[in-house]
mmCIF file of C-alpha atoms in Angstrom:
data_model
loop_
_atom_site.group_PDB
_atom_site.id
_atom_site.type_symbol
_atom_site.label_atom_id
_atom_site.label_comp_id
_atom_site.label_asym_id
_atom_site.label_seq_id
_atom_site.Cartn_x
_atom_site.Cartn_y
_atom_site.Cartn_z
ATOM 1 C CA MET A 1 96.150 81.574 -48.770
ATOM 2 C CA GLN A 2 94.590 79.534 -51.550
ATOM 3 C CA HIS A 3 95.266 76.492 -49.584
ATOM 4 C CA LEU A 4 93.162 77.699 -46.598
ATOM 5 C CA GLU A 5 90.274 78.647 -48.967
ATOM 6 C CA GLN A 6 90.157 75.144 -50.403
ATOM 7 C CA GLN A 7 89.998 73.529 -46.943
ATOM 8 C CA SER A 8 87.148 75.921 -45.897
ATOM 9 C CA GLN A 9 85.130 74.994 -48.916
ATOM 10 C CA LYS A 10 85.514 71.231 -48.247
ATOM 11 C CA ILE A 11 84.383 71.704 -44.724
ATOM 12 C CA ARG A 12 81.336 73.532 -45.813
ATOM 13 C CA GLN A 13 80.503 70.810 -48.357
ATOM 14 C CA LEU A 14 80.754 68.171 -45.627
ATOM 15 C CA GLU A 15 78.462 70.064 -43.370
ATOM 16 C CA GLU A 16 75.747 70.465 -46.139
ATOM 17 C CA LYS A 17 75.950 66.696 -46.727
ATOM 18 C CA LEU A 18 75.499 65.938 -43.078
ATOM 19 C CA GLU A 19 72.511 68.245 -42.741
ATOM 20 C CA SER A 20 70.904 66.467 -45.735
ATOM 21 C CA CYS A 21 71.602 63.172 -44.161
ATOM 22 C CA ASP A 22 69.841 64.403 -40.891
ATOM 23 C CA GLN A 23 66.960 65.438 -42.718
ATOM 24 C CA ALA A 24 66.484 62.132 -44.481
ATOM 25 C CA LEU A 25 66.920 60.251 -41.196
ATOM 26 C CA GLU A 26 64.259 62.565 -39.527
ATOM 27 C CA SER A 27 61.793 61.854 -42.379
ATOM 28 C CA LEU A 28 62.408 58.171 -42.143
ATOM 29 C CA LEU A 29 61.790 58.144 -38.395
ATOM 30 C CA ALA A 30 58.588 60.018 -38.815
ATOM 31 C CA ASN A 31 57.265 57.542 -41.492
ATOM 32 C CA VAL A 32 58.110 54.599 -39.150
ATOM 33 C CA TYR A 33 56.283 56.135 -36.077
ATOM 34 C CA ILE A 34 53.082 56.817 -38.255
ATOM 35 C CA GLY A 35 53.002 53.195 -39.391
ATOM 36 C CA GLU A 36 53.256 51.735 -35.925
ATOM 37 C CA THR A 37 50.411 53.983 -34.482
ATOM 38 C CA ALA A 38 48.169 52.799 -37.465
ATOM 39 C CA THR A 39 48.824 49.125 -36.642
ATOM 40 C CA THR A 40 48.232 49.518 -32.953
ATOM 41 C CA SER A 41 44.876 51.318 -33.395
ATOM 42 C CA LYS A 42 43.718 48.624 -35.739
ATOM 43 C CA ASN A 43 44.519 45.845 -33.286
ATOM 44 C CA ASN A 44 42.826 47.852 -30.496
ATOM 45 C CA SER A 45 39.652 48.247 -32.676
ATOM 46 C CA SER A 46 39.580 44.545 -33.319
ATOM 47 C CA GLU A 47 39.905 43.605 -29.799
ATOM 48 C CA LYS A 48 37.240 45.927 -28.748
ATOM 49 C CA SER A 49 34.874 44.347 -31.392
ATOM 50 C CA LYS A 50 35.666 40.869 -30.162
ATOM 51 C CA SER A 51 34.961 41.879 -26.536
ATOM 52 C CA LYS A 52 31.801 43.469 -27.489
ATOM 53 C CA LEU A 53 30.664 40.219 -29.211
ATOM 54 C CA ASN A 54 31.699 38.084 -26.130
ATOM 55 C CA LYS A 55 29.719 40.428 -23.910
ATOM 56 C CA LYS A 56 26.676 39.984 -26.136
ATOM 57 C CA THR A 57 26.813 36.255 -25.982
ATOM 58 C CA LEU A 58 27.251 36.307 -22.105
ATOM 59 C CA ASP A 59 24.364 38.565 -21.845
ATOM 60 C CA LEU A 60 22.068 36.296 -23.752
ATOM 61 C CA PRO A 61 19.471 34.517 -21.375
ATOM 62 C CA LYS A 62 20.060 30.771 -20.611
ATOM 63 C CA THR A 63 16.782 29.722 -22.420
ATOM 64 C CA GLN A 64 17.636 31.681 -25.632
ATOM 65 C CA LYS A 65 19.809 29.362 -27.937
ATOM 66 C CA LYS A 66 22.104 30.448 -30.635
ATOM 67 C CA PRO A 67 20.511 30.596 -34.003
ATOM 68 C CA SER A 68 21.091 27.515 -35.968
ATOM 69 C CA PRO A 69 22.236 27.672 -39.473
ATOM 70 C CA LYS A 70 19.204 27.502 -42.007
ATOM 71 C CA THR A 71 18.673 24.333 -43.776
ATOM 72 C CA PHE A 72 16.555 24.179 -46.938
ATOM 73 C CA VAL A 73 14.483 21.111 -47.441
ATOM 74 C CA ASN A 74 12.694 20.283 -50.636
ATOM 75 C CA THR A 75 9.689 18.573 -48.970
ATOM 76 C CA PRO A 76 8.972 20.033 -45.545
ATOM 77 C CA SER A 77 6.776 17.751 -43.177
ATOM 78 C CA ILE A 78 4.124 19.590 -41.110
ATOM 79 C CA LYS A 79 3.292 18.020 -37.759
ATOM 80 C CA SER A 80 -0.282 18.343 -36.591
ATOM 81 C CA LYS A 81 -0.828 20.153 -33.406
ATOM 82 C CA ILE A 82 -3.693 18.058 -32.163
ATOM 83 C CA PRO A 83 -2.494 15.889 -29.433
ATOM 84 C CA GLN A 84 -2.843 12.155 -30.173
ATOM 85 C CA ARG A 85 -4.800 9.927 -27.672
ATOM 86 C CA VAL A 86 -2.912 7.083 -26.263
ATOM 87 C CA ASN A 87 -4.802 4.212 -25.014
ATOM 88 C CA LYS A 88 -3.049 3.193 -21.632
ATOM 89 C CA LYS A 89 -3.513 -0.251 -20.294
ATOM 90 C CA THR A 90 -5.607 0.190 -16.975
ATOM 91 C CA THR A 91 -4.541 -2.638 -14.660
ATOM 92 C CA THR A 92 -6.674 -3.121 -11.662
ATOM 93 C CA PRO A 93 -4.577 -3.546 -8.373
ATOM 94 C CA SER A 94 -4.812 -6.880 -6.749
ATOM 95 C CA PRO A 95 -6.255 -6.618 -3.109
ATOM 96 C CA ARG A 96 -3.445 -6.915 -0.524
ATOM 97 C CA LYS A 97 -3.648 -9.050 2.579
ATOM 98 C CA TRP A 98 -3.562 -6.867 5.973
ATOM 99 C CA ASN A 99 -3.647 -10.341 7.929
ATOM 100 C CA GLN A 100 -1.871 -13.493 7.329
ATOM 101 C CA HIS A 101 -5.212 -15.367 8.009
ATOM 102 C CA GLN A 102 -7.336 -13.136 5.692
ATOM 103 C CA LEU A 103 -9.175 -14.906 2.832
ATOM 104 C CA LEU A 104 -9.981 -12.689 -0.094
ATOM 105 C CA THR A 105 -12.568 -14.894 -1.858
ATOM 106 C CA ALA A 106 -14.250 -17.094 0.741
ATOM 107 C CA ASP A 107 -17.238 -15.794 2.499
ATOM 108 C CA SER A 108 -16.535 -17.284 5.844
ATOM 109 C CA GLN A 109 -19.388 -15.632 7.906
ATOM 110 C CA LYS A 110 -22.187 -17.498 6.149
ATOM 111 C CA GLY A 111 -20.542 -20.806 6.415
ATOM 112 C CA PHE A 112 -19.487 -20.595 10.029
ATOM 113 C CA GLN A 113 -22.517 -19.323 11.811
ATOM 114 C CA ASN A 114 -22.079 -22.276 14.279
ATOM 115 C CA THR A 115 -18.953 -20.605 15.431
ATOM 116 C CA LYS A 116 -21.062 -17.627 16.569
ATOM 117 C CA MET A 117 -23.466 -19.954 18.378
ATOM 118 C CA LEU A 118 -20.437 -21.694 20.366
ATOM 119 C CA TRP A 119 -19.042 -18.229 21.379
ATOM 120 C CA GLY A 120 -22.451 -17.081 22.492
ATOM 121 C CA LEU A 121 -22.592 -14.222 20.119
ATOM 122 C CA ILE A 122 -26.351 -14.486 19.458
ATOM 123 C CA TYR A 123 -26.995 -10.963 20.429
ATOM 124 C CA CYS A 124 -26.794 -7.820 18.391
ATOM 125 C CA GLN A 125 -23.362 -6.106 17.991
ATOM 126 C CA PRO A 126 -21.391 -9.158 19.137
ATOM 127 C CA VAL A 127 -17.882 -8.964 20.623
ATOM 128 C CA PRO A 128 -15.924 -12.052 21.544
ATOM 129 C CA ILE A 129 -15.080 -12.495 25.338
ATOM 130 C CA SER A 130 -11.609 -13.462 26.561
ATOM 131 C CA PRO A 131 -10.981 -17.013 27.773
ATOM 132 C CA ASN A 132 -10.326 -18.178 31.350
ATOM 133 C CA TYR A 133 -6.627 -18.347 31.696
ATOM 134 C CA SER A 134 -6.813 -20.892 34.596
ATOM 135 C CA MET A 135 -8.697 -23.089 32.201
ATOM 136 C CA ILE A 136 -5.944 -22.859 29.695
ATOM 137 C CA LYS A 137 -3.368 -23.740 32.312
ATOM 138 C CA GLU A 138 -5.399 -26.840 33.262
ATOM 139 C CA PHE A 139 -5.664 -27.767 29.469
ATOM 140 C CA ASN A 140 -1.777 -27.372 29.060
ATOM 141 C CA THR A 141 -1.400 -30.007 32.008
ATOM 142 C CA PHE A 142 -3.642 -32.501 30.219
ATOM 143 C CA PHE A 143 -2.318 -32.159 26.753
ATOM 144 C CA SER A 144 1.251 -31.731 25.436
ATOM 145 C CA PHE A 145 1.074 -32.672 21.716
ATOM 146 C CA LEU A 146 -1.648 -32.281 18.962
ATOM 147 C CA PRO A 147 -2.160 -36.017 18.365
ATOM 148 C CA GLU A 148 -3.323 -36.295 21.837
ATOM 149 C CA ILE A 149 -6.020 -33.869 21.199
ATOM 150 C CA GLU A 150 -7.157 -35.501 17.975
ATOM 151 C CA ALA A 151 -7.338 -38.802 19.869
ATOM 152 C CA TYR A 152 -9.568 -37.443 22.493
ATOM 153 C CA VAL A 153 -11.863 -35.745 19.859
ATOM 154 C CA GLU A 154 -12.191 -38.883 17.790
ATOM 155 C CA ASN A 155 -12.541 -41.417 20.662
ATOM 156 C CA SER A 156 -16.024 -41.073 22.243
ATOM 157 C CA THR A 157 -15.288 -43.890 24.785
ATOM 158 C CA LEU A 158 -12.837 -41.771 26.745
ATOM 159 C CA SER A 159 -14.155 -40.309 29.863
ATOM 160 C CA PRO A 160 -14.593 -36.388 29.597
ATOM 161 C CA LEU A 161 -12.041 -34.233 31.337
ATOM 162 C CA VAL A 162 -14.676 -31.874 32.593
ATOM 163 C CA PRO A 163 -18.239 -32.963 33.816
ATOM 164 C CA LEU A 164 -21.181 -32.039 31.419
ATOM 165 C CA SER A 165 -22.805 -30.120 34.233
ATOM 166 C CA GLU A 166 -19.910 -27.605 34.227
ATOM 167 C CA ILE A 167 -20.105 -26.683 30.580
ATOM 168 C CA LEU A 168 -21.199 -23.135 30.138
ATOM 169 C CA THR A 169 -21.447 -23.034 26.308
ATOM 170 C CA LEU A 170 -24.986 -23.602 24.868
ATOM 171 C CA ARG A 171 -26.336 -24.373 28.521
ATOM 172 C CA ASN A 172 -29.363 -21.973 28.203
ATOM 173 C CA MET A 173 -30.045 -22.723 24.652
ATOM 174 C CA ALA A 174 -33.209 -24.783 23.903
ATOM 175 C CA PRO A 175 -33.587 -26.762 20.655
ATOM 176 C CA GLY A 176 -35.520 -25.079 17.876
ATOM 177 C CA MET A 177 -35.305 -22.050 15.732
ATOM 178 C CA LYS A 178 -33.218 -19.145 16.862
ATOM 179 C CA LYS A 179 -32.538 -15.727 15.255
ATOM 180 C CA LEU A 180 -28.851 -15.070 14.776
ATOM 181 C CA GLU A 181 -28.376 -11.367 13.518
ATOM 182 C CA SER A 182 -30.119 -11.192 10.197
ATOM 183 C CA SER A 183 -30.588 -15.057 9.547
ATOM 184 C CA ILE A 184 -32.562 -17.785 11.414
ATOM 185 C CA ILE A 185 -30.891 -21.076 12.759
ATOM 186 C CA HIS A 186 -32.242 -24.281 13.746
ATOM 187 C CA MET A 187 -30.499 -26.381 16.279
ATOM 188 C CA SER A 188 -31.877 -29.834 17.372
ATOM 189 C CA ASN A 189 -31.380 -31.392 20.792
ATOM 190 C CA PHE A 190 -28.844 -33.895 19.245
ATOM 191 C CA ALA A 191 -26.630 -31.179 17.929
ATOM 192 C CA ILE A 192 -26.452 -29.317 21.108
ATOM 193 C CA LYS A 193 -25.635 -32.539 23.130
ATOM 194 C CA TYR A 194 -23.009 -33.572 20.582
ATOM 195 C CA ILE A 195 -21.255 -30.087 20.777
ATOM 196 C CA ILE A 196 -21.445 -30.195 24.672
ATOM 197 C CA SER A 197 -19.702 -33.744 24.741
ATOM 198 C CA VAL A 198 -16.883 -32.601 22.474
ATOM 199 C CA LEU A 199 -16.228 -29.624 24.701
ATOM 200 C CA ALA A 200 -16.263 -31.758 27.746
ATOM 201 C CA ASN A 201 -13.772 -34.219 26.215
ATOM 202 C CA LEU A 202 -11.273 -31.452 25.741
ATOM 203 C CA GLY A 203 -11.873 -29.863 29.074
ATOM 204 C CA PHE A 204 -13.427 -26.742 27.905
ATOM 205 C CA CYS A 205 -15.895 -25.271 30.352
ATOM 206 C CA ARG A 206 -16.433 -22.337 27.818
ATOM 207 C CA TRP A 207 -15.464 -22.293 24.142
ATOM 208 C CA ALA A 208 -13.356 -19.088 23.820
ATOM 209 C CA PRO A 209 -10.272 -18.811 21.684
ATOM 210 C CA ASP A 210 -7.186 -16.853 22.888
ATOM 211 C CA LEU A 211 -7.108 -13.866 20.582
ATOM 212 C CA ASN A 212 -4.218 -12.394 22.669
ATOM 213 C CA GLY A 213 -2.010 -15.215 21.625
ATOM 214 C CA MET A 214 -0.748 -16.831 18.568
ATOM 215 C CA SER A 215 -3.254 -18.805 16.281
ATOM 216 C CA ASP A 216 -0.974 -22.064 16.389
ATOM 217 C CA THR A 217 -0.795 -22.481 20.020
ATOM 218 C CA LEU A 218 -2.104 -25.820 21.416
ATOM 219 C CA TYR A 219 -5.098 -24.317 23.020
ATOM 220 C CA ASN A 220 -6.131 -22.585 19.836
ATOM 221 C CA GLU A 221 -5.445 -25.597 17.800
ATOM 222 C CA ALA A 222 -7.874 -27.536 20.113
ATOM 223 C CA CYS A 223 -10.614 -24.784 19.638
ATOM 224 C CA ARG A 224 -10.275 -25.039 15.893
ATOM 225 C CA ILE A 225 -10.315 -28.831 15.928
ATOM 226 C CA SER A 226 -13.451 -28.960 18.114
ATOM 227 C CA VAL A 227 -15.290 -26.662 15.740
ATOM 228 C CA ILE A 228 -14.322 -28.367 12.480
ATOM 229 C CA LYS A 229 -15.042 -31.800 14.067
ATOM 230 C CA HIS A 230 -18.533 -31.061 15.165
ATOM 231 C CA PHE A 231 -19.293 -28.781 12.038
ATOM 232 C CA CYS A 232 -18.420 -31.869 9.719
ATOM 233 C CA GLN A 233 -20.262 -34.446 11.796
ATOM 234 C CA ILE A 234 -23.498 -32.319 12.051
ATOM 235 C CA SER A 235 -23.547 -31.181 8.469
ATOM 236 C CA ILE A 236 -23.333 -34.816 7.229
ATOM 237 C CA GLY A 237 -26.417 -35.460 9.383
ATOM 238 C CA GLY A 238 -28.378 -32.558 7.701
ATOM 239 C CA GLU A 239 -28.493 -30.295 10.809
ATOM 240 C CA TYR A 240 -27.130 -27.365 8.993
ATOM 241 C CA GLU A 241 -29.397 -27.389 5.740
ATOM 242 C CA PHE A 242 -30.667 -23.953 6.705
ATOM 243 C CA ILE A 243 -27.266 -22.325 5.779
ATOM 244 C CA ASN A 244 -27.058 -24.392 2.496
ATOM 245 C CA VAL A 245 -23.746 -26.267 3.376
ATOM 246 C CA ASN A 246 -22.010 -27.725 0.376
ATOM 247 C CA ILE A 247 -21.137 -31.238 1.497
ATOM 248 C CA SER A 248 -18.572 -31.767 -1.058
ATOM 249 C CA TYR A 249 -16.151 -29.230 0.810
ATOM 250 C CA LEU A 250 -16.443 -31.044 4.182
ATOM 251 C CA GLU A 251 -13.516 -33.367 3.028
ATOM 252 C CA ASP A 252 -11.206 -30.512 2.476
ATOM 253 C CA ILE A 253 -9.845 -29.992 5.999
ATOM 254 C CA GLN A 254 -7.400 -27.477 4.899
ATOM 255 C CA LEU A 255 -9.941 -25.322 3.484
ATOM 256 C CA LEU A 256 -12.008 -25.494 6.470
ATOM 257 C CA ALA A 257 -9.057 -24.461 8.752
ATOM 258 C CA LYS A 258 -8.224 -21.414 6.503
ATOM 259 C CA VAL A 259 -11.882 -20.371 6.582
ATOM 260 C CA TYR A 260 -12.005 -20.736 10.422
ATOM 261 C CA ASN A 261 -8.595 -18.814 10.831
ATOM 262 C CA HIS A 262 -10.036 -16.144 8.711
ATOM 263 C CA TYR A 263 -13.177 -15.812 10.908
ATOM 264 C CA VAL A 264 -11.674 -16.180 14.093
ATOM 265 C CA HIS A 265 -8.162 -15.035 14.104
ATOM 266 C CA CYS A 266 -8.776 -12.148 11.519
ATOM 267 C CA HIS A 267 -12.343 -10.950 11.434
ATOM 268 C CA MET A 268 -13.259 -11.445 15.147
ATOM 269 C CA ALA A 269 -9.818 -10.657 16.409
ATOM 270 C CA GLN A 270 -10.124 -7.145 14.957
ATOM 271 C CA ARG A 271 -13.270 -6.561 16.921
ATOM 272 C CA TYR A 272 -11.571 -7.877 20.119
ATOM 273 C CA LYS A 273 -8.569 -5.653 19.925
ATOM 274 C CA LYS A 274 -10.647 -2.642 18.841
ATOM 275 C CA GLU A 275 -12.886 -3.272 21.885
ATOM 276 C CA ALA A 276 -9.886 -3.800 24.157
ATOM 277 C CA ILE A 277 -8.524 -0.319 23.241
ATOM 278 C CA GLN A 278 -11.841 1.375 23.647
ATOM 279 C CA SER A 279 -15.037 -0.103 25.224
ATOM 280 C CA GLY A 280 -18.084 0.203 23.029
ATOM 281 C CA LYS A 281 -16.045 1.177 19.938
ATOM 282 C CA HIS A 282 -17.656 -1.639 17.892
ATOM 283 C CA ALA A 283 -21.204 -0.762 18.871
ATOM 284 C CA GLN A 284 -20.338 3.007 17.796
ATOM 285 C CA ASP A 285 -19.049 1.898 14.374
ATOM 286 C CA GLU A 286 -22.104 -0.289 13.791
ATOM 287 C CA GLU A 287 -24.460 2.579 14.528
ATOM 288 C CA ARG A 288 -22.533 4.923 12.403
ATOM 289 C CA LYS A 289 -22.586 2.509 9.537
ATOM 290 C CA ALA A 290 -26.453 2.052 9.998
ATOM 291 C CA ILE A 291 -27.044 5.689 9.852
ATOM 292 C CA LEU A 292 -24.942 6.051 6.693
ATOM 293 C CA ARG A 293 -26.717 3.169 5.030
ATOM 294 C CA ALA A 294 -30.088 4.790 5.910
ATOM 295 C CA ARG A 295 -28.973 8.210 4.502
ATOM 296 C CA LEU A 296 -27.878 6.609 1.199
ATOM 297 C CA LYS A 297 -31.256 4.838 0.867
ATOM 298 C CA VAL A 298 -32.931 8.260 1.281
ATOM 299 C CA SER A 299 -30.729 10.082 -1.047
ATOM 300 C CA THR A 300 -31.163 7.499 -3.774
ATOM 301 C CA LYS A 301 -34.910 7.733 -3.366
ATOM 302 C CA CYS A 302 -34.748 11.483 -3.659
ATOM 303 C CA PHE A 303 -32.807 11.404 -6.800
ATOM 304 C CA GLN A 304 -35.339 8.977 -8.218
ATOM 305 C CA LEU A 305 -38.062 11.326 -7.395
ATOM 306 C CA ILE A 306 -36.459 14.495 -8.917
ATOM 307 C CA PRO A 307 -37.366 13.698 -12.661
ATOM 308 C CA THR A 308 -41.059 13.150 -11.752
ATOM 309 C CA LEU A 309 -41.328 16.627 -9.988
ATOM 310 C CA VAL A 310 -39.649 18.584 -12.774
#
């Protein structure tokens, strides 16, 4: 009996130890669970704060910049808000040529008034006439090279290709003083006969350049040579003193050719093409310019009278 009681006591002691061990394990597990929940809550709060900061930076406008760190300077420099005037170099644009034969400095119209007389442009609002193309065909049958033309112009002993009676240029022009637009010209009988003889030698019944063709065609070259030739010869004789010809420039044939091309193939060709598109266009433009000049004169006189009336 005693032996059974001892075994039962040992069993009770073991059960008590097991209960105490179970209680200790439960307390340890509870402490571990509390620690894990605390760490996770801290991590979640830090992540939330970071996400809030990122959202704030994203929500900032594009023009707003992040604040730069403050820098302390011992001697701050204050810039004046008054804008400084910068003197820019003004360069005047050089005039551009709108035509290959255009001259920008030479005044060709005053020096080549005889060209207007040859063309028959002695009336108001002149427009050049077109040449006779059958005459151009006959001319091309006579001449094929430029030296042949120069030889016919220089040699006065050769028989003319056209009779003098068939020349239409300057036929009705009598010697003496004539009014050409705003100036007065004087043509002697010798000058008129010399011009007619030069045209007859070249086979020109009427002097009229071909403004529809190129300026360097054989026919247009002959028109240019005839004008420069008689201009130089008559100027040396003193026939063109009324236009104040500078005789020193008569030897510069290249300059005379440039001035001729400017007047004929640039200035007058513009009128000719404008008139071919619309008849009477040049006369309308000249009338409009005259009205504008008259209005400008009246307006300047009115402005000059205003101080006296006040």
